[in-house]
Amino acid sequence: MTKKLSTRRPRNWGGVITFDELEPTTYTVKAEAFDSDGIRIGSGSIEVKVVAGETAEKTILMILTNGGEIYETNYLLFYYNNNTNKYYYADSTSEINDQIITGNNSVIAGYTEDKNGAVYQYFKSNNTADGGDMTISDYTSIQKTNGDQPHFKITYQDDTPVIDPFYYDETTDALWIGHYATTNNTLKFLKIENPSTKFSSIQNYPTFATSTGFSVSGATYTAFAIQGSDIYIAYTNSGTSYLQRGTITGSNDSGFSITAKGTAQSTEQTGVAGTINDIAILYDGYVYVLVSDREKLNGSAINDGDTVKSRGAILKISGTDSGFEVEDILGWTNSARAIKSKKLNDENNPYNGVSEQIDSINAYIPALSESSKKFYGAERFVAIKPKELAIADCGANIILPDYKNKKNGNMFQHDRVVTVNLYDFAISNVTELNNLDFKSLSISGVISYITGFSSSYSSDEE
């Protein structure tokens, strides 16, 4: 079991702390190190079994960041729409400007940024940006946007990219790309070593190396993160999303091997629900996982009494000897609220002669009054800072029609950047973005005008 322990009669402050008067059981003791600016520069934990009448000594080893060098990125947001790849790149959300990359049917599967600030784009189709030479169908491309835009081609096999296929490990300066074979659901990886300094010398047409030791029948792999030999893999199977920790070894030449560490946990087992969209392992060893749970926001019909969901969360996870454990959950909407029409049971005066009406729906959606504390649908990490994480959050709220006053219902979408303070693990800032549409969300209903827009009726009904 895990308990938060307080020190009793601390002795020998030179790095030694004594706990006594503890009930016999197994405890997890965790230590964290902070610099003078309050930035966490290291952490460590260990399990201690307390036996009645005995003492135990354990040492926690913390590897602090090298010379205070902490990986930090700018804000990097992107979306794909109508054959136009648009990404936003700036020091802060207030400075975001459009930068558009176009390609003939090319789809950018992901962006990432290295420790020197260079941005990488991964094209999963047959064409590169800006009139490049990709005209045949047997490869994809990686491009580095550092002014001269060098790129190299990757041999494309009959497999499927992980939904979020890119991960950059700043601790080893390695760029990872993940695919999987749909025939047997075996993961494949391509590891690009030292891209920050040797990208221009990488040879064309490297191939993905197959991994052994881990595959899940019927899985769709959604995200992964790697730090050194530590790997976290997210996948969905039969409608349920899972997270698995493991150890990865090998190379592009010899192939990779993944050894599972502990058993996979579903999002429900971790205390939330929905799909894992993104994973980040930070410099201090903590792992952060984004979860989104949306329902009836993809054009599905809404009927009276239906359940509608638009919620999300960020999980704070630490590795253990038996896999991992969730230390904290932020931004989750756990219970439903009723979103009702302003005028109920107005059967004698139906709107436009329609007798059906939606009186109420059950909404797992943050109310506007709590939108600064919760997520509508956490999508991607868009910036990593020494003290905070920035997250692209996408979802919608719903207003039902007011029949008597003949006001339309409304679904209004939220596309925003949510900043999470790592020191106290709390949402510190929310920026609504009017110039960026993360996803196209829509709903329909038995009353066709439920999604009609009426600016006079854009208020949140509790």
GROMACS .gro file of C-alpha atoms in nm:
model
  462
    1MET     CA    1   0.000   0.000   0.000
    2THR     CA    2   0.101   0.362  -0.039
    3LYS     CA    3   0.072   0.623   0.232
    4LYS     CA    4   0.187   0.980   0.258
    5LEU     CA    5   0.423   0.975   0.554
    6SER     CA    6   0.524   1.263   0.772
    7THR     CA    7   0.858   1.264   0.950
    8ARG     CA    8   0.849   1.204   1.322
    9ARG     CA    9   1.151   1.307   1.523
   10PRO     CA   10   1.369   1.363   1.213
   11ARG     CA   11   1.734   1.303   1.281
   12ASN     CA   12   2.059   1.359   1.098
   13TRP     CA   13   1.938   1.622   0.852
   14GLY     CA   14   2.237   1.552   0.632
   15GLY     CA   15   2.018   1.352   0.392
   16VAL     CA   16   1.886   1.099   0.647
   17ILE     CA   17   1.525   1.098   0.765
   18THR     CA   18   1.384   0.850   1.015
   19PHE     CA   19   1.024   0.732   1.028
   20ASP     CA   20   0.904   0.552   1.338
   21GLU     CA   21   0.579   0.442   1.507
   22LEU     CA   22   0.456   0.293   1.177
   23GLU     CA   23   0.204   0.013   1.153
   24PRO     CA   24   0.347  -0.308   1.001
   25THR     CA   25   0.279  -0.306   0.627
   26THR     CA   26   0.455  -0.207   0.305
   27TYR     CA   27   0.505   0.165   0.240
   28THR     CA   28   0.624   0.366  -0.057
   29VAL     CA   29   0.865   0.642   0.043
   30LYS     CA   30   0.921   0.916  -0.213
   31ALA     CA   31   1.172   1.201  -0.218
   32GLU     CA   32   1.180   1.505  -0.445
   33ALA     CA   33   1.453   1.762  -0.508
   34PHE     CA   34   1.391   2.125  -0.604
   35ASP     CA   35   1.629   2.399  -0.706
   36SER     CA   36   1.626   2.752  -0.567
   37ASP     CA   37   1.364   2.857  -0.826
   38GLY     CA   38   1.122   2.590  -0.714
   39ILE     CA   39   1.178   2.373  -1.022
   40ARG     CA   40   1.169   2.002  -0.949
   41ILE     CA   41   1.501   1.862  -1.069
   42GLY     CA   42   1.471   1.504  -0.953
   43SER     CA   43   1.262   1.247  -0.771
   44GLY     CA   44   1.291   0.893  -0.647
   45SER     CA   45   1.093   0.636  -0.456
   46ILE     CA   46   1.133   0.298  -0.294
   47GLU     CA   47   0.912   0.041  -0.124
   48VAL     CA   48   0.981  -0.037   0.240
   49LYS     CA   49   0.832  -0.334   0.425
   50VAL     CA   50   0.783  -0.265   0.795
   51VAL     CA   51   0.793  -0.575   1.016
   52ALA     CA   52   0.682  -0.556   1.380
   53GLY     CA   53   0.979  -0.530   1.613
   54GLU     CA   54   1.233  -0.480   1.334
   55THR     CA   55   1.402  -0.185   1.166
   56ALA     CA   56   1.476  -0.133   0.800
   57GLU     CA   57   1.706   0.104   0.614
   58LYS     CA   58   1.657   0.202   0.251
   59THR     CA   59   1.841   0.446   0.026
   60ILE     CA   60   1.663   0.651  -0.241
   61LEU     CA   61   1.881   0.733  -0.538
   62MET     CA   62   1.795   1.047  -0.732
   63ILE     CA   63   1.969   1.141  -1.055
   64LEU     CA   64   1.936   1.517  -1.083
   65THR     CA   65   1.919   1.701  -1.413
   66ASN     CA   66   2.258   1.759  -1.567
   67GLY     CA   67   2.385   2.101  -1.468
   68GLY     CA   68   2.031   2.233  -1.439
   69GLU     CA   69   1.961   2.170  -1.809
   70ILE     CA   70   1.588   2.108  -1.835
   71TYR     CA   71   1.408   2.019  -2.157
   72GLU     CA   72   1.175   2.300  -2.264
   73THR     CA   73   0.969   2.352  -2.578
   74ASN     CA   74   0.777   2.631  -2.742
   75TYR     CA   75   0.403   2.609  -2.808
   76LEU     CA   76   0.342   2.378  -3.101
   77LEU     CA   77  -0.015   2.318  -3.216
   78PHE     CA   78  -0.129   2.171  -3.545
   79TYR     CA   79  -0.427   2.038  -3.734
   80TYR     CA   80  -0.500   1.901  -4.078
   81ASN     CA   81  -0.792   2.025  -4.286
   82ASN     CA   82  -0.868   2.028  -4.661
   83ASN     CA   83  -0.517   1.922  -4.763
   84THR     CA   84  -0.367   2.210  -4.568
   85ASN     CA   85  -0.131   2.136  -4.281
   86LYS     CA   86  -0.139   2.432  -4.048
   87TYR     CA   87   0.075   2.458  -3.740
   88TYR     CA   88   0.114   2.728  -3.478
   89TYR     CA   89   0.451   2.787  -3.318
   90ALA     CA   90   0.535   3.055  -3.064
   91ASP     CA   91   0.683   3.127  -2.722
   92SER     CA   92   0.337   3.173  -2.572
   93THR     CA   93  -0.027   3.142  -2.670
   94SER     CA   94  -0.055   3.520  -2.701
   95GLU     CA   95   0.209   3.518  -2.978
   96ILE     CA   96   0.072   3.236  -3.193
   97ASN     CA   97   0.079   3.309  -3.566
   98ASP     CA   98  -0.022   3.097  -3.863
   99GLN     CA   99   0.249   2.904  -4.041
  100ILE     CA  100   0.103   2.695  -4.322
  101ILE     CA  101   0.267   2.399  -4.494
  102THR     CA  102   0.088   2.258  -4.796
  103GLY     CA  103   0.133   1.935  -4.984
  104ASN     CA  104  -0.049   1.733  -5.246
  105ASN     CA  105  -0.267   1.510  -5.026
  106SER     CA  106   0.008   1.494  -4.768
  107VAL     CA  107  -0.099   1.446  -4.408
  108ILE     CA  108   0.130   1.538  -4.124
  109ALA     CA  109   0.093   1.267  -3.861
  110GLY     CA  110   0.284   1.453  -3.595
  111TYR     CA  111   0.519   1.727  -3.487
  112THR     CA  112   0.783   1.733  -3.218
  113GLU     CA  113   1.061   1.964  -3.103
  114ASP     CA  114   1.415   1.871  -2.999
  115LYS     CA  115   1.628   2.008  -2.718
  116ASN     CA  116   1.776   2.276  -2.948
  117GLY     CA  117   1.436   2.407  -3.058
  118ALA     CA  118   1.422   2.250  -3.405
  119VAL     CA  119   1.082   2.121  -3.516
  120TYR     CA  120   1.027   1.787  -3.691
  121GLN     CA  121   0.728   1.691  -3.905
  122TYR     CA  122   0.631   1.338  -4.001
  123PHE     CA  123   0.443   1.289  -4.329
  124LYS     CA  124   0.257   0.960  -4.350
  125SER     CA  125   0.151   1.001  -4.714
  126ASN     CA  126   0.332   1.012  -5.046
  127ASN     CA  127   0.416   1.381  -5.073
  128THR     CA  128   0.631   1.623  -4.885
  129ALA     CA  129   0.586   1.994  -4.832
  130ASP     CA  130   0.674   2.286  -5.055
  131GLY     CA  131   0.695   2.100  -5.386
  132GLY     CA  132   0.925   1.822  -5.269
  133ASP     CA  133   1.021   1.522  -5.476
  134MET     CA  134   0.800   1.257  -5.314
  135THR     CA  135   0.607   1.120  -5.609
  136ILE     CA  136   0.609   0.744  -5.558
  137SER     CA  137   0.417   0.534  -5.311
  138ASP     CA  138   0.675   0.336  -5.116
  139TYR     CA  139   0.793   0.581  -4.853
  140THR     CA  140   0.706   0.855  -4.609
  141SER     CA  141   0.916   1.151  -4.498
  142ILE     CA  142   1.057   1.331  -4.198
  143GLN     CA  143   1.130   1.700  -4.234
  144LYS     CA  144   1.322   1.928  -4.002
  145THR     CA  145   1.217   2.292  -4.011
  146ASN     CA  146   1.530   2.482  -3.922
  147GLY     CA  147   1.541   2.722  -4.215
  148ASP     CA  148   1.680   2.499  -4.492
  149GLN     CA  149   1.413   2.230  -4.433
  150PRO     CA  150   1.620   1.915  -4.490
  151HIS     CA  151   1.423   1.593  -4.506
  152PHE     CA  152   1.481   1.227  -4.564
  153LYS     CA  153   1.263   0.943  -4.686
  154ILE     CA  154   1.156   0.634  -4.494
  155THR     CA  155   1.071   0.303  -4.654
  156TYR     CA  156   0.699   0.257  -4.603
  157GLN     CA  157   0.574  -0.093  -4.534
  158ASP     CA  158   0.222  -0.229  -4.519
  159ASP     CA  159   0.159  -0.120  -4.162
  160THR     CA  160  -0.023   0.152  -3.972
  161PRO     CA  161   0.127   0.450  -3.783
  162VAL     CA  162   0.052   0.477  -3.414
  163ILE     CA  163  -0.216   0.747  -3.389
  164ASP     CA  164   0.038   0.975  -3.217
  165PRO     CA  165   0.348   0.826  -3.387
  166PHE     CA  166   0.623   1.067  -3.281
  167TYR     CA  167   0.817   1.083  -2.954
  168TYR     CA  168   1.138   1.268  -2.876
  169ASP     CA  169   1.353   1.150  -2.583
  170GLU     CA  170   1.565   1.445  -2.477
  171THR     CA  171   1.767   1.235  -2.230
  172THR     CA  172   1.926   1.039  -2.516
  173ASP     CA  173   1.859   1.281  -2.806
  174ALA     CA  174   1.655   1.018  -2.988
  175LEU     CA  175   1.355   1.061  -3.215
  176TRP     CA  176   1.120   0.761  -3.218
  177ILE     CA  177   0.852   0.676  -3.474
  178GLY     CA  178   0.598   0.404  -3.401
  179HIS     CA  179   0.403   0.184  -3.643
  180TYR     CA  180   0.230  -0.150  -3.601
  181ALA     CA  181   0.138  -0.440  -3.828
  182THR     CA  182  -0.239  -0.485  -3.834
  183THR     CA  183  -0.201  -0.851  -3.930
  184ASN     CA  184  -0.060  -0.945  -3.589
  185ASN     CA  185  -0.061  -0.613  -3.398
  186THR     CA  186   0.315  -0.620  -3.353
  187LEU     CA  187   0.476  -0.285  -3.286
  188LYS     CA  188   0.749  -0.149  -3.514
  189PHE     CA  189   0.989   0.136  -3.442
  190LEU     CA  190   1.236   0.357  -3.619
  191LYS     CA  191   1.489   0.522  -3.390
  192ILE     CA  192   1.663   0.834  -3.522
  193GLU     CA  193   1.971   0.893  -3.307
  194ASN     CA  194   2.108   1.241  -3.239
  195PRO     CA  195   1.872   1.425  -3.476
  196SER     CA  196   1.958   1.759  -3.314
  197THR     CA  197   2.315   1.738  -3.446
  198LYS     CA  198   2.322   1.468  -3.718
  199PHE     CA  199   1.988   1.496  -3.894
  200SER     CA  200   2.135   1.612  -4.224
  201SER     CA  201   2.365   1.308  -4.241
  202ILE     CA  202   2.091   1.047  -4.199
  203GLN     CA  203   2.071   0.818  -4.500
  204ASN     CA  204   1.750   0.787  -4.701
  205TYR     CA  205   1.520   0.488  -4.682
  206PRO     CA  206   1.570   0.345  -4.332
  207THR     CA  207   1.310   0.083  -4.245
  208PHE     CA  208   1.105   0.017  -3.934
  209ALA     CA  209   1.240  -0.259  -3.710
  210THR     CA  210   0.992  -0.512  -3.575
  211SER     CA  211   0.971  -0.553  -3.197
  212THR     CA  212   0.926  -0.882  -3.014
  213GLY     CA  213   0.785  -0.973  -2.677
  214PHE     CA  214   0.477  -0.752  -2.676
  215SER     CA  215   0.167  -0.739  -2.894
  216VAL     CA  216  -0.205  -0.722  -2.825
  217SER     CA  217  -0.448  -0.895  -3.057
  218GLY     CA  218  -0.702  -0.654  -3.201
  219ALA     CA  219  -0.533  -0.347  -3.055
  220THR     CA  220  -0.515   0.002  -3.200
  221TYR     CA  221  -0.207   0.175  -3.063
  222THR     CA  222  -0.278   0.538  -2.977
  223ALA     CA  223   0.041   0.676  -2.818
  224PHE     CA  224   0.376   0.585  -2.665
  225ALA     CA  225   0.661   0.748  -2.475
  226ILE     CA  226   1.021   0.637  -2.429
  227GLN     CA  227   1.291   0.757  -2.190
  228GLY     CA  228   1.610   0.555  -2.212
  229SER     CA  229   1.489   0.195  -2.189
  230ASP     CA  230   1.160   0.283  -2.017
  231ILE     CA  231   0.854   0.267  -2.244
  232TYR     CA  232   0.485   0.338  -2.189
  233ILE     CA  233   0.239   0.215  -2.453
  234ALA     CA  234  -0.128   0.320  -2.487
  235TYR     CA  235  -0.374   0.117  -2.692
  236THR     CA  236  -0.745   0.052  -2.730
  237ASN     CA  237  -0.897  -0.292  -2.750
  238SER     CA  238  -1.269  -0.377  -2.775
  239GLY     CA  239  -1.357  -0.018  -2.692
  240THR     CA  240  -1.138   0.007  -2.380
  241SER     CA  241  -0.816   0.209  -2.352
  242TYR     CA  242  -0.514   0.064  -2.171
  243LEU     CA  243  -0.170   0.177  -2.055
  244GLN     CA  244   0.123  -0.066  -2.034
  245ARG     CA  245   0.470  -0.002  -1.900
  246GLY     CA  246   0.771  -0.196  -2.024
  247THR     CA  247   1.140  -0.206  -2.103
  248ILE     CA  248   1.262  -0.160  -2.462
  249THR     CA  249   1.600  -0.279  -2.586
  250GLY     CA  250   1.763  -0.327  -2.925
  251SER     CA  251   1.827  -0.115  -3.233
  252ASN     CA  252   1.716  -0.055  -3.590
  253ASP     CA  253   1.970  -0.315  -3.704
  254SER     CA  254   1.897  -0.591  -3.454
  255GLY     CA  255   1.528  -0.521  -3.399
  256PHE     CA  256   1.362  -0.414  -3.077
  257SER     CA  257   1.234  -0.616  -2.785
  258ILE     CA  258   0.971  -0.499  -2.537
  259THR     CA  259   0.939  -0.668  -2.199
  260ALA     CA  260   0.616  -0.583  -2.018
  261LYS     CA  261   0.656  -0.456  -1.663
  262GLY     CA  262   0.348  -0.542  -1.460
  263THR     CA  263   0.008  -0.569  -1.622
  264ALA     CA  264  -0.177  -0.317  -1.836
  265GLN     CA  265  -0.431  -0.095  -1.664
  266SER     CA  266  -0.746   0.035  -1.830
  267THR     CA  267  -0.841   0.399  -1.796
  268GLU     CA  268  -1.131   0.286  -1.576
  269GLN     CA  269  -0.884   0.113  -1.344
  270THR     CA  270  -0.685   0.434  -1.314
  271GLY     CA  271  -0.996   0.626  -1.204
  272VAL     CA  272  -1.115   0.787  -1.529
  273ALA     CA  273  -1.255   0.667  -1.865
  274GLY     CA  274  -1.205   0.725  -2.235
  275THR     CA  275  -0.902   0.710  -2.464
  276ILE     CA  276  -0.537   0.788  -2.392
  277ASN     CA  277  -0.425   1.044  -2.650
  278ASP     CA  278  -0.076   1.145  -2.539
  279ILE     CA  279   0.202   1.051  -2.296
  280ALA     CA  280   0.502   1.251  -2.172
  281ILE     CA  281   0.788   1.135  -1.950
  282LEU     CA  282   0.952   1.437  -1.792
  283TYR     CA  283   1.309   1.492  -1.683
  284ASP     CA  284   1.231   1.400  -1.321
  285GLY     CA  285   1.086   1.062  -1.411
  286TYR     CA  286   0.717   1.143  -1.364
  287VAL     CA  287   0.486   1.033  -1.643
  288TYR     CA  288   0.186   1.242  -1.751
  289VAL     CA  289  -0.100   1.089  -1.948
  290LEU     CA  290  -0.383   1.270  -2.130
  291VAL     CA  291  -0.727   1.110  -2.147
  292SER     CA  292  -1.030   1.223  -2.349
  293ASP     CA  293  -1.385   1.089  -2.318
  294ARG     CA  294  -1.632   1.220  -2.575
  295GLU     CA  295  -1.968   1.070  -2.670
  296LYS     CA  296  -2.248   1.193  -2.898
  297LEU     CA  297  -2.021   1.468  -3.033
  298ASN     CA  298  -1.950   1.304  -3.367
  299GLY     CA  299  -2.276   1.366  -3.550
  300SER     CA  300  -2.475   1.113  -3.348
  301ALA     CA  301  -2.838   1.183  -3.273
  302ILE     CA  302  -2.936   1.302  -2.928
  303ASN     CA  303  -3.267   1.192  -2.781
  304ASP     CA  304  -3.443   1.281  -2.460
  305GLY     CA  305  -3.267   1.124  -2.163
  306ASP     CA  306  -2.946   1.042  -2.353
  307THR     CA  307  -2.601   1.065  -2.201
  308VAL     CA  308  -2.356   1.308  -2.361
  309LYS     CA  309  -1.988   1.326  -2.269
  310SER     CA  310  -1.717   1.584  -2.323
  311ARG     CA  311  -1.457   1.549  -2.051
  312GLY     CA  312  -1.092   1.474  -2.000
  313ALA     CA  313  -0.810   1.445  -1.750
  314ILE     CA  314  -0.436   1.448  -1.699
  315LEU     CA  315  -0.294   1.165  -1.490
  316LYS     CA  316   0.027   1.194  -1.289
  317ILE     CA  317   0.197   0.856  -1.284
  318SER     CA  318   0.508   0.715  -1.121
  319GLY     CA  319   0.684   0.391  -1.203
  320THR     CA  320   0.694   0.112  -0.947
  321ASP     CA  321   0.865  -0.226  -0.922
  322SER     CA  322   0.540  -0.384  -1.042
  323GLY     CA  323   0.461  -0.139  -1.321
  324PHE     CA  324   0.314   0.200  -1.236
  325GLU     CA  325   0.069   0.375  -1.010
  326VAL     CA  326  -0.148   0.685  -1.050
  327GLU     CA  327  -0.052   0.949  -0.797
  328ASP     CA  328  -0.302   1.217  -0.893
  329ILE     CA  329  -0.581   1.301  -1.138
  330LEU     CA  330  -0.658   1.654  -1.254
  331GLY     CA  331  -0.950   1.804  -1.445
  332TRP     CA  332  -1.185   1.506  -1.451
  333THR     CA  333  -1.566   1.540  -1.449
  334ASN     CA  334  -1.677   1.238  -1.250
  335SER     CA  335  -2.054   1.285  -1.226
  336ALA     CA  336  -2.327   1.388  -1.470
  337ARG     CA  337  -2.545   1.695  -1.450
  338ALA     CA  338  -2.883   1.744  -1.615
  339ILE     CA  339  -2.894   1.994  -1.901
  340LYS     CA  340  -3.259   2.087  -1.939
  341SER     CA  341  -3.482   2.293  -2.164
  342LYS     CA  342  -3.584   2.622  -2.016
  343LYS     CA  343  -3.951   2.532  -2.054
  344LEU     CA  344  -4.042   2.170  -1.989
  345ASN     CA  345  -4.356   1.974  -2.081
  346ASP     CA  346  -4.483   2.241  -2.317
  347GLU     CA  347  -4.679   1.986  -2.521
  348ASN     CA  348  -4.968   2.227  -2.591
  349ASN     CA  349  -4.744   2.465  -2.776
  350PRO     CA  350  -4.489   2.253  -2.967
  351TYR     CA  351  -4.231   2.443  -3.163
  352ASN     CA  352  -4.295   2.443  -3.539
  353GLY     CA  353  -4.554   2.170  -3.501
  354VAL     CA  354  -4.303   1.912  -3.376
  355SER     CA  355  -4.448   1.709  -3.091
  356GLU     CA  356  -4.123   1.548  -2.977
  357GLN     CA  357  -3.906   1.744  -2.744
  358ILE     CA  358  -3.590   1.690  -2.546
  359ASP     CA  359  -3.653   1.788  -2.189
  360SER     CA  360  -3.323   1.679  -2.042
  361ILE     CA  361  -2.995   1.505  -2.120
  362ASN     CA  362  -2.735   1.369  -1.879
  363ALA     CA  363  -2.412   1.553  -1.943
  364TYR     CA  364  -2.066   1.450  -1.827
  365ILE     CA  365  -1.950   1.794  -1.931
  366PRO     CA  366  -1.789   2.065  -1.717
  367ALA     CA  367  -2.023   2.354  -1.649
  368LEU     CA  368  -1.899   2.690  -1.773
  369SER     CA  369  -1.856   2.792  -1.412
  370GLU     CA  370  -1.595   2.516  -1.363
  371SER     CA  371  -1.435   2.525  -1.708
  372SER     CA  372  -1.117   2.677  -1.563
  373LYS     CA  373  -1.069   2.371  -1.342
  374LYS     CA  374  -1.160   2.085  -1.574
  375PHE     CA  375  -1.096   1.954  -1.925
  376TYR     CA  376  -1.345   1.913  -2.208
  377GLY     CA  377  -1.123   1.661  -2.389
  378ALA     CA  378  -0.745   1.659  -2.338
  379GLU     CA  379  -0.583   1.600  -2.678
  380ARG     CA  380  -0.208   1.668  -2.694
  381PHE     CA  381   0.081   1.818  -2.502
  382VAL     CA  382   0.169   2.135  -2.691
  383ALA     CA  383   0.444   2.276  -2.468
  384ILE     CA  384   0.675   2.149  -2.195
  385LYS     CA  385   0.814   2.406  -1.953
  386PRO     CA  386   1.028   2.367  -1.640
  387LYS     CA  387   0.730   2.433  -1.411
  388GLU     CA  388   0.430   2.361  -1.630
  389LEU     CA  389   0.272   2.165  -1.913
  390ALA     CA  390   0.050   2.314  -2.183
  391ILE     CA  391  -0.229   2.095  -2.322
  392ALA     CA  392  -0.456   2.126  -2.624
  393ASP     CA  393  -0.809   2.078  -2.489
  394CYS     CA  394  -1.104   2.019  -2.723
  395GLY     CA  395  -1.471   1.961  -2.648
  396ALA     CA  396  -1.814   2.118  -2.645
  397ASN     CA  397  -2.100   2.224  -2.424
  398ILE     CA  398  -2.468   2.193  -2.515
  399ILE     CA  399  -2.775   2.411  -2.459
  400LEU     CA  400  -3.121   2.272  -2.517
  401PRO     CA  401  -3.391   2.473  -2.698
  402ASP     CA  402  -3.637   2.698  -2.522
  403TYR     CA  403  -3.961   2.592  -2.689
  404LYS     CA  404  -4.200   2.855  -2.561
  405ASN     CA  405  -3.975   3.145  -2.656
  406LYS     CA  406  -3.875   2.962  -2.976
  407LYS     CA  407  -3.505   2.993  -2.916
  408ASN     CA  408  -3.277   2.740  -3.079
  409GLY     CA  409  -3.052   2.504  -2.896
  410ASN     CA  410  -2.680   2.543  -2.934
  411MET     CA  411  -2.361   2.341  -2.921
  412PHE     CA  412  -2.059   2.562  -2.873
  413GLN     CA  413  -1.710   2.420  -2.911
  414HIS     CA  414  -1.406   2.481  -2.695
  415ASP     CA  415  -1.060   2.479  -2.854
  416ARG     CA  416  -0.814   2.600  -2.595
  417VAL     CA  417  -0.474   2.564  -2.435
  418VAL     CA  418  -0.480   2.462  -2.070
  419THR     CA  419  -0.168   2.519  -1.860
  420VAL     CA  420  -0.099   2.285  -1.567
  421ASN     CA  421   0.135   2.392  -1.289
  422LEU     CA  422   0.365   2.100  -1.206
  423TYR     CA  423   0.452   2.223  -0.857
  424ASP     CA  424   0.100   2.195  -0.714
  425PHE     CA  425  -0.054   1.995  -1.004
  426ALA     CA  426  -0.332   2.243  -1.071
  427ILE     CA  427  -0.470   2.423  -1.376
  428SER     CA  428  -0.311   2.768  -1.371
  429ASN     CA  429  -0.433   2.921  -1.699
  430VAL     CA  430  -0.684   2.863  -1.979
  431THR     CA  431  -0.661   3.033  -2.320
  432GLU     CA  432  -0.952   2.999  -2.563
  433LEU     CA  433  -0.832   2.989  -2.925
  434ASN     CA  434  -1.068   3.128  -3.186
  435ASN     CA  435  -0.831   3.069  -3.477
  436LEU     CA  436  -0.780   2.695  -3.431
  437ASP     CA  437  -1.022   2.404  -3.464
  438PHE     CA  438  -0.872   2.087  -3.316
  439LYS     CA  439  -1.162   1.864  -3.421
  440SER     CA  440  -1.486   1.909  -3.613
  441LEU     CA  441  -1.756   1.829  -3.360
  442SER     CA  442  -2.128   1.813  -3.432
  443ILE     CA  443  -2.447   1.663  -3.296
  444SER     CA  444  -2.797   1.600  -3.430
  445GLY     CA  445  -3.126   1.513  -3.263
  446VAL     CA  446  -3.489   1.423  -3.301
  447ILE     CA  447  -3.546   1.797  -3.309
  448SER     CA  448  -3.345   1.913  -3.607
  449TYR     CA  449  -3.288   2.263  -3.475
  450ILE     CA  450  -3.115   2.149  -3.156
  451THR     CA  451  -2.780   2.260  -3.293
  452GLY     CA  452  -2.909   2.581  -3.445
  453PHE     CA  453  -2.720   2.884  -3.327
  454SER     CA  454  -2.887   3.162  -3.135
  455SER     CA  455  -2.653   3.411  -2.979
  456SER     CA  456  -2.927   3.528  -2.744
  457TYR     CA  457  -2.937   3.183  -2.590
  458SER     CA  458  -2.572   3.104  -2.525
  459SER     CA  459  -2.582   3.039  -2.155
  460ASP     CA  460  -2.507   2.731  -1.951
  461GLU     CA  461  -2.810   2.559  -1.803
  462GLU     CA  462  -2.734   2.378  -1.479
   0.00000   0.00000   0.00000
